[in-house]
Coordinates of C-alpha atoms and ligand atoms in Angstrom, one line a residue:
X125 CA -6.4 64.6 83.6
X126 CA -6.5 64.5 87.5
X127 CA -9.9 66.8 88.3
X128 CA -8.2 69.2 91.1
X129 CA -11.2 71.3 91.4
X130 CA -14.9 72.4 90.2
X131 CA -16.2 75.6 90.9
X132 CA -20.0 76.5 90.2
X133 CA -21.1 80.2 90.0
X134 CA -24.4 81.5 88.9
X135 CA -24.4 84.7 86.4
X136 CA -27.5 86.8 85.7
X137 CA -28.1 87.7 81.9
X138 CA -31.1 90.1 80.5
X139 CA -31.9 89.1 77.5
X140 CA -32.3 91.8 75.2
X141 CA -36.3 91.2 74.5
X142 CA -38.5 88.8 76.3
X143 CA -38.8 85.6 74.6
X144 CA -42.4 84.0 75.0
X145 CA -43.2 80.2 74.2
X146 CA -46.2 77.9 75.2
X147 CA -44.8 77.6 78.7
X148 CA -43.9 80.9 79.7
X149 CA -42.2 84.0 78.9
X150 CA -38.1 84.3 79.4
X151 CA -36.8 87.6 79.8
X152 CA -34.1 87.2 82.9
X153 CA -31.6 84.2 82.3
X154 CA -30.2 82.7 85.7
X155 CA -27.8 80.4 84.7
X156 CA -25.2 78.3 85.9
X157 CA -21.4 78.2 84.8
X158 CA -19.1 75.2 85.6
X159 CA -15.4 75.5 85.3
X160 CA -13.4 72.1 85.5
X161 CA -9.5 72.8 86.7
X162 CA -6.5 70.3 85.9
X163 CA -2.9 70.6 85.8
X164 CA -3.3 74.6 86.0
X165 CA -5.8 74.7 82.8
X166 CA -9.7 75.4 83.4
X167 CA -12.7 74.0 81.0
X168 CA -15.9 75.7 80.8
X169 CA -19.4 74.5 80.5
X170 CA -22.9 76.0 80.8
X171 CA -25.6 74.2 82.4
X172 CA -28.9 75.5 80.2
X173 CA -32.1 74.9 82.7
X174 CA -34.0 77.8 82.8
X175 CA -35.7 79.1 86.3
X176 CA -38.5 77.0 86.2
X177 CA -39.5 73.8 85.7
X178 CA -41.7 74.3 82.7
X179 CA -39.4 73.0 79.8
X180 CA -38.0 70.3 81.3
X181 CA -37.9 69.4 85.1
X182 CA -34.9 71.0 86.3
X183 CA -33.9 74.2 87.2
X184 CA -31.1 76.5 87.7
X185 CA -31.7 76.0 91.4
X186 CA -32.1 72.3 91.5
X187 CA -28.8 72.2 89.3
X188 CA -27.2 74.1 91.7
X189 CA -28.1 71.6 94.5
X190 CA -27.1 67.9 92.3
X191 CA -23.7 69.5 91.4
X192 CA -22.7 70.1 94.8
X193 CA -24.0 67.2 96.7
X194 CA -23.8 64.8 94.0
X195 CA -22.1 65.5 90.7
X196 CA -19.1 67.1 92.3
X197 CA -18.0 64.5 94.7
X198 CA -18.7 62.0 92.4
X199 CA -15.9 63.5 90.0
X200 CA -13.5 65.5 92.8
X201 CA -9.9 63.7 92.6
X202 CA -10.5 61.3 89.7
X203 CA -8.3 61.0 86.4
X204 CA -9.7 60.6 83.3
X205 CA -7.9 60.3 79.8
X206 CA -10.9 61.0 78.1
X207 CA -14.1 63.1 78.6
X208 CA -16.2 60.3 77.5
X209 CA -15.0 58.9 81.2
X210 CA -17.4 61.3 82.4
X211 CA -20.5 59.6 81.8
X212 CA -20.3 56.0 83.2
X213 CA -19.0 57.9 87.1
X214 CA -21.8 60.0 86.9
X215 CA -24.5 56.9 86.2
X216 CA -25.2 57.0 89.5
X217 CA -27.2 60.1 89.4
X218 CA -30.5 59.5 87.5
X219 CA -31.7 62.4 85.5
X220 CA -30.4 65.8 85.8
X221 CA -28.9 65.5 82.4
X222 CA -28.5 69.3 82.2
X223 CA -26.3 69.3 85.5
X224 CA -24.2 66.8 84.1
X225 CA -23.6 67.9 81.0
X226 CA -22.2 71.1 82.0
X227 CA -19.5 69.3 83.9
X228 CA -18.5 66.7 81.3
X229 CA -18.5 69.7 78.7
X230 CA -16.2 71.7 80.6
X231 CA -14.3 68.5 80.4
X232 CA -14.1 67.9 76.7
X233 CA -12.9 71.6 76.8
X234 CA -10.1 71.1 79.1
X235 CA -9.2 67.6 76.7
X236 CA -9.4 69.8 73.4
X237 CA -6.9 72.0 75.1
X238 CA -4.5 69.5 76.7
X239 CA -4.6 68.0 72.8
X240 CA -4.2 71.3 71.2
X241 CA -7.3 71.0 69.0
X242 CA -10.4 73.1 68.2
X243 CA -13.3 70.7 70.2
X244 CA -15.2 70.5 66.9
X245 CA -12.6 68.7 65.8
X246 CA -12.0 66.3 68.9
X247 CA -15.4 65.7 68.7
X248 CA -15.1 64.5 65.3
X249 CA -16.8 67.5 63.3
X250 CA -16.0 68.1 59.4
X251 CA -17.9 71.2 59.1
X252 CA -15.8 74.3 58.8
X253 CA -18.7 76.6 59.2
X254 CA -22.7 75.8 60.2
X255 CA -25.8 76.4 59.3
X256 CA -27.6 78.7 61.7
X257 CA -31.5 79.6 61.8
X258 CA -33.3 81.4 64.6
X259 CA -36.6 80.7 66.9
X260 CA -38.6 83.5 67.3
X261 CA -40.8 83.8 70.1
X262 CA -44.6 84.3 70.2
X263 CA -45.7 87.7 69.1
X264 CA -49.0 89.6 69.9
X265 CA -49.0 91.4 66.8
X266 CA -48.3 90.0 63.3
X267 CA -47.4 92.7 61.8
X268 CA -44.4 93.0 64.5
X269 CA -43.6 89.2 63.9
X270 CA -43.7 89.8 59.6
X271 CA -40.8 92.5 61.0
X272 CA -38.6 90.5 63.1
X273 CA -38.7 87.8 60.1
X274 CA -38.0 89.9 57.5
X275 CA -35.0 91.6 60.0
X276 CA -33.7 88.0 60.7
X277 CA -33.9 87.0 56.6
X278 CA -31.9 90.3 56.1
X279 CA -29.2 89.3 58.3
X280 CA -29.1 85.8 56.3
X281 CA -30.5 83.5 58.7
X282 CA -31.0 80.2 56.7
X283 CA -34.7 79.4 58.1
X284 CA -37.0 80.6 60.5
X285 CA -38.9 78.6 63.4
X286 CA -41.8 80.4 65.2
X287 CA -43.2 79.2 68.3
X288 CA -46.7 78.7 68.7
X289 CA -49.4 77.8 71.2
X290 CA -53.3 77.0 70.8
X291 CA -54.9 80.5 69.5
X292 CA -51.6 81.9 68.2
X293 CA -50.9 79.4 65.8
X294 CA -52.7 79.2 62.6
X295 CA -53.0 82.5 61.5
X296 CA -49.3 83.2 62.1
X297 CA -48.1 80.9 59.5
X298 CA -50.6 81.2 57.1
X299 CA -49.4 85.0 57.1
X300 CA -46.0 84.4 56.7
X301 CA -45.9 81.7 54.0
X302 CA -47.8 83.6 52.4
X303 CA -45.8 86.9 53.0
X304 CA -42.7 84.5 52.4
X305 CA -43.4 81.9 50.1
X306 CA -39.9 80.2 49.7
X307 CA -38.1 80.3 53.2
X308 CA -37.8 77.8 55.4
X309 CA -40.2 77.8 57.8
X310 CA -41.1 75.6 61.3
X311 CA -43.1 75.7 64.3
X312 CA -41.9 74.7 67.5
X313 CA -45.2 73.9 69.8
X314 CA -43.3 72.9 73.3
X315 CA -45.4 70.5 74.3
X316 CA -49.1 72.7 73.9
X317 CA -51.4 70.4 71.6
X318 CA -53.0 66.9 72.8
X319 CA -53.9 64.0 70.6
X320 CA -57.7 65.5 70.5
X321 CA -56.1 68.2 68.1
X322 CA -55.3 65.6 65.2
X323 CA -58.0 67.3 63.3
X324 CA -56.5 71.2 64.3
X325 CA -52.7 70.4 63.4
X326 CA -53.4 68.7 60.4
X327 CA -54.3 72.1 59.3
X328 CA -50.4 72.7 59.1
X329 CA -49.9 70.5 55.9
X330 CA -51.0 73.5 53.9
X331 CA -48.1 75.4 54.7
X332 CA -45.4 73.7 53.5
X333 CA -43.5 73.5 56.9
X334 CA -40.5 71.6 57.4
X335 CA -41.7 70.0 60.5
X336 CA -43.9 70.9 63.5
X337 CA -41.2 70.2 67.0
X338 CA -42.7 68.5 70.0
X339 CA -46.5 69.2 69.6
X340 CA -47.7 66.8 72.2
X341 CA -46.5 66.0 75.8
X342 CA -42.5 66.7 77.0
X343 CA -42.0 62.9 77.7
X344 CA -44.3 60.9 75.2
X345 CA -43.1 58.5 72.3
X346 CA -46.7 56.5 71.5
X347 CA -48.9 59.4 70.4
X348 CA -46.7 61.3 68.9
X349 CA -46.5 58.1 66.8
X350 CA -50.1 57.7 66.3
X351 CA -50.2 62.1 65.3
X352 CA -47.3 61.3 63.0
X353 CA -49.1 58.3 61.1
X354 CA -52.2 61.3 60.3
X355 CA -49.6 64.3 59.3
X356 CA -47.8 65.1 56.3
X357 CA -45.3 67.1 58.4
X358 CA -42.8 66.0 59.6
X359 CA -42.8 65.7 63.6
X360 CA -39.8 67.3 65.3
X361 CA -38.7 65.8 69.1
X362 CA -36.9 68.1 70.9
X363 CA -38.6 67.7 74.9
X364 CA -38.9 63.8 74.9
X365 CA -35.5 62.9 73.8
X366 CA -33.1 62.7 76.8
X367 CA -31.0 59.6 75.5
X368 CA -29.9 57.2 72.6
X369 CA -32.4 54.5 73.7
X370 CA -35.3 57.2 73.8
X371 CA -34.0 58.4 69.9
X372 CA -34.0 54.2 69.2
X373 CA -37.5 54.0 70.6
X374 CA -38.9 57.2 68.8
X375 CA -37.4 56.1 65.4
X376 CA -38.8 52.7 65.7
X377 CA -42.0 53.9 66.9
X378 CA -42.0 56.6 64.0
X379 CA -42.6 59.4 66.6
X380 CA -40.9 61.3 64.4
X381 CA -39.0 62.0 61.1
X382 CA -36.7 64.5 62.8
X383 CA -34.6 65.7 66.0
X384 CA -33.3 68.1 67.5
X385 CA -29.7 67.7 69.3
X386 CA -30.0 69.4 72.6
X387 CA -26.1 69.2 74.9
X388 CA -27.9 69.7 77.8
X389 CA -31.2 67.7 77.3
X390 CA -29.5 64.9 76.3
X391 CA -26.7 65.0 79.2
X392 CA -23.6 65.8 77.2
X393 CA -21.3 65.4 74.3
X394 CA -20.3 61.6 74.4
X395 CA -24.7 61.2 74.5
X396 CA -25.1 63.9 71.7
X397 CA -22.5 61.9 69.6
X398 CA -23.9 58.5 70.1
X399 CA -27.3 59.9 69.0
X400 CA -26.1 62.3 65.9
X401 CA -24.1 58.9 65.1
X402 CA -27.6 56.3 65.2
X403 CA -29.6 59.4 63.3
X404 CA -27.0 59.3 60.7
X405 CA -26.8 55.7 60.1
X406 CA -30.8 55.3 59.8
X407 CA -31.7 58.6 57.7
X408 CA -32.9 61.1 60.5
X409 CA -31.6 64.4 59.9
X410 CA -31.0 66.7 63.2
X411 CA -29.8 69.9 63.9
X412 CA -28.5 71.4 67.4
X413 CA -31.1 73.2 69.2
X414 CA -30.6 76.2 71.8
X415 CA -32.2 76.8 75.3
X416 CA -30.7 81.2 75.2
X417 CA -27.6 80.2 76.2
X418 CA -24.5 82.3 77.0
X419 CA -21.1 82.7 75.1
X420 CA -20.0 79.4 77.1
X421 CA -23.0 77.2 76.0
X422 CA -23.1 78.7 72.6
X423 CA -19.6 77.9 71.8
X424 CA -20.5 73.8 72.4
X425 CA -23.2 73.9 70.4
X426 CA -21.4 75.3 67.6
X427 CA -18.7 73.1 68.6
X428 CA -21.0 70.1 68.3
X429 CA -23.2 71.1 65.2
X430 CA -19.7 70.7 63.4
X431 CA -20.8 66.8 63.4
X432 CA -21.8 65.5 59.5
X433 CA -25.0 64.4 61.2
X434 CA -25.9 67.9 61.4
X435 CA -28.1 68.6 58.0
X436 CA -30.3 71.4 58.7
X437 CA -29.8 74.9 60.5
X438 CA -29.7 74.7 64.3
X439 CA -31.0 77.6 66.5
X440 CA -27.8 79.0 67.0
X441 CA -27.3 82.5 66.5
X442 CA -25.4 85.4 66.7
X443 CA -24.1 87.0 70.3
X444 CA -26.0 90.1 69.7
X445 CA -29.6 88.8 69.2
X446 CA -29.6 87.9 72.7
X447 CA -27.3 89.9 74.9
X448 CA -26.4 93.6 74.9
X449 CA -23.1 92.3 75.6
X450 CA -21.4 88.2 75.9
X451 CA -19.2 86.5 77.8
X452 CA -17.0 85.9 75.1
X453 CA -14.4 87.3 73.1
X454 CA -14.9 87.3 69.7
X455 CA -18.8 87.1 70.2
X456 CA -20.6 84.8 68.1
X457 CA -21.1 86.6 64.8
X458 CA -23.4 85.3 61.7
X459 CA -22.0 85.7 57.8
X460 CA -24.7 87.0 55.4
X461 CA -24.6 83.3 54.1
X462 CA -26.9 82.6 57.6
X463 CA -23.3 80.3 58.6
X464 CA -21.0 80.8 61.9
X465 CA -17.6 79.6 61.0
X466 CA -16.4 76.9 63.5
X467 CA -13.1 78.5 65.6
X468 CA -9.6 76.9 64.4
X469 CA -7.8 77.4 68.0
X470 CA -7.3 74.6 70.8
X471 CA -10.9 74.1 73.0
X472 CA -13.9 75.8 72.9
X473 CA -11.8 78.4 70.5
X474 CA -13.3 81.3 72.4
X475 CA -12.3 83.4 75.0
X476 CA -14.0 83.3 78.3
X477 CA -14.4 87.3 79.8
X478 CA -13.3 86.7 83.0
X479 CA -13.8 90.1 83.9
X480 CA -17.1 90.6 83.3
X481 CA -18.3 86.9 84.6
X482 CA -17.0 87.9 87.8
X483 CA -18.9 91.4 87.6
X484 CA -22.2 89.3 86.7
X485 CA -21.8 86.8 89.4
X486 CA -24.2 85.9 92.3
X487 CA -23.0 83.0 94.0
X488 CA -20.1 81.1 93.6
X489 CA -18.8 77.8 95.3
X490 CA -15.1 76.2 94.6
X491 CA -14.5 72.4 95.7
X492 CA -11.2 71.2 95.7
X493 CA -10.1 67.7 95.4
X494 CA -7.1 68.1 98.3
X495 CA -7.3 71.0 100.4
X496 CA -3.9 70.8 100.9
X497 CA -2.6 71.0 97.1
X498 CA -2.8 74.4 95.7
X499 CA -5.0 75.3 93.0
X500 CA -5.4 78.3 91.3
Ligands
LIG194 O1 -38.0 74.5 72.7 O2 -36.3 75.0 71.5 C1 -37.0 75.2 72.5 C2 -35.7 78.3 74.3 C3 -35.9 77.9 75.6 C4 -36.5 76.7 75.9 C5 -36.9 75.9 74.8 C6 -36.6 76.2 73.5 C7 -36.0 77.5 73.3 C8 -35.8 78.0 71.9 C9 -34.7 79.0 71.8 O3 -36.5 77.7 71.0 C10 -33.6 78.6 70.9 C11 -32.5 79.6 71.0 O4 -31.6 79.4 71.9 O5 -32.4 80.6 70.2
LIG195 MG1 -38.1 73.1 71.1

């Protein structure tokens, strides 16, 4: 696969209700799509930052900026047999795993398709369908967060993660575990809680929960070990864990007893199948984790959640729970089991809606690897 040309274009998305977490509230989505072009045939990949640097450090902006001064030439012209190429040309480039994985993504597209296989499959995935859950932002009210739970239970989600923050945190859950005594049920903290709370989030052993996700600080291993050691519950990484040597650090540190699997945190597929591969092989469960992607971004992480290292729901969800409308045909639908059954056709086994990417677009920039071949 000779990479002719890269285009990056950024599309505006509403989601359909504001989605509040410890560090902010998200409502409009600015995000970056990639498409990779070889031999006539086009990959797609999403890069998921958000606007501002408040989950991790980049944003759509500074995304925009490291694919087209430094991602891009770095890939322009070269042939690569395999995605998993990708990586070691774009070492170079420290950090920014979220620009990068968009790029190799759209890459293992454009391979899936050149091999006529679904990209779960190349990828190595077993699952024919996955287990889906959904994150539900902070509420004001309870009584409007008992709704949207009982709503999302209706539809058949598998469990249910709430986020939380200091003052919104205890009473929530006490609610609805006691309002729901059987689900599922997790807190996602993004980072909100210090060690000085040991005594404050022990408080969530009473509840039953099947872990509590990154309570202390986006890019720490040590005292997440030393809250572990004092909770019952298991701890969750999702922020610190941008690599395999950061999962082998955090499970020999016992930071925590579970990950999550984010594409674009952790810089790609080929780094999200070396770390579902080490979890597997030392007893840490993970599931895929979302950042309110589009169609594009959804369709890799239900791609990728197809590995057997995938054990327990993800935060991938239907289409419709985020956007009036996708940018994909067949949008991502749930089954009243709580599943999404993995597409059987060759790549990312949706359809990309060209015509209504274009009509959402902002910018766009094309690079071309020869100026003087043609490329569609
Ligand atoms: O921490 O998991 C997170 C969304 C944006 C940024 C960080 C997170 C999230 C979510 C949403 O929890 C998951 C989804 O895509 O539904
Ligand atoms: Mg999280």
């Amino acid at each position: 696969m000779r990479i002719d040309a890269i285009s990056v274009r950024e599309i505006r998305l509403r989601l359909k209700t504001p989605f509040e977490t410890s560090f902010g509230i998200l409502q409009k989505r600015r995000i970056l799509l990639v498409e990779v072009k070889s031999d006539g045939a086009t990959g797609w990949g999403e890069v998921t930052a958000v606007e501002g640097p408040f989950y991790n450090s980049e944003t759509t902006d500074t995304a925009w900026i490291i694919l087209r001064d430094f991602i891009v030439p770095l890939l322009l012209g070269k042939d690569v047999t395999s995605a998993t190429q990708v990586p070691p040309l774009l070492a170079p480039v420290r950090g920014h795993e979220m620009a990068k994985a968009a790029v190799e993504n759209a890459i293992w597209d454009l391979e899936a398709q050149q091999k006529e296989v679904p990209l779960a499959a190349l990828l190595g995935g077993q699952m024919e369908e996955i287990a889906c859950g959904v994150s539900i932002g902070i509420n004001s009210s309870i009584d409007a967060l008992v709704r949207s739970v009982e709503k999302e239970l209706a539809a058949g989600y598998q469990r249910i993660k709430i986020k939380i923050k200091p003052g919104n945190d205890q009473e929530p859950v006490r609610t609805l575990r006691h309002r729901f005594p059987d689900i599922k049920l997790m807190v996602d903290a993004n980072s909100a809680y210090s060690l000085s709370d040991i005594a404050h989030l022990r408080k969530f052993d009473d509840y039953d929960l099947m872990m509590i996700e990154q309570p202390l600080a986006w890019d720490d291993f040590y005292q997440h070990a030393q809250l572990q050691a004092k909770l019952q519950t298991p701890i969750c990484l999702d922020e610190s864990i941008h690599n395999l040597d950061h999962t082998e650090a955090a499970v020999a540190m016992q930071s925590c007893r579970v990950l999550n699997i984010k594409l674009g945190r952790v810089g790609g597929h080929t780094e999200a199948q070396k770390i579902e591969n080490f979890c597997r092989r030392h007893g840490i469960p993970v599931w895929c984790g979302g950042m309110l992607e589009s169609g594009i971004g959804r369709a890799h992480n239900i791609a990728m959640s197809t590995l057997p290292g995938f054990v327990l729901p993800g935060d991938v969800s239907a289409s419709q729970r985020y956007w009036d409308e996708d940018i994909i045909e067949p949008e991502v639908e749930v089954t009243k089991r709580g599943t999404i059954q993995a597409p059987i056709s060759p790549g990312l086994g949706y359809q990309v809606t060209r015509r209504r990417v274009d009509s959402l677009t902002e910018r766009q920039e094309t690079f071309t690897a020869n100026p003087t071949v043609a490329v569609m």
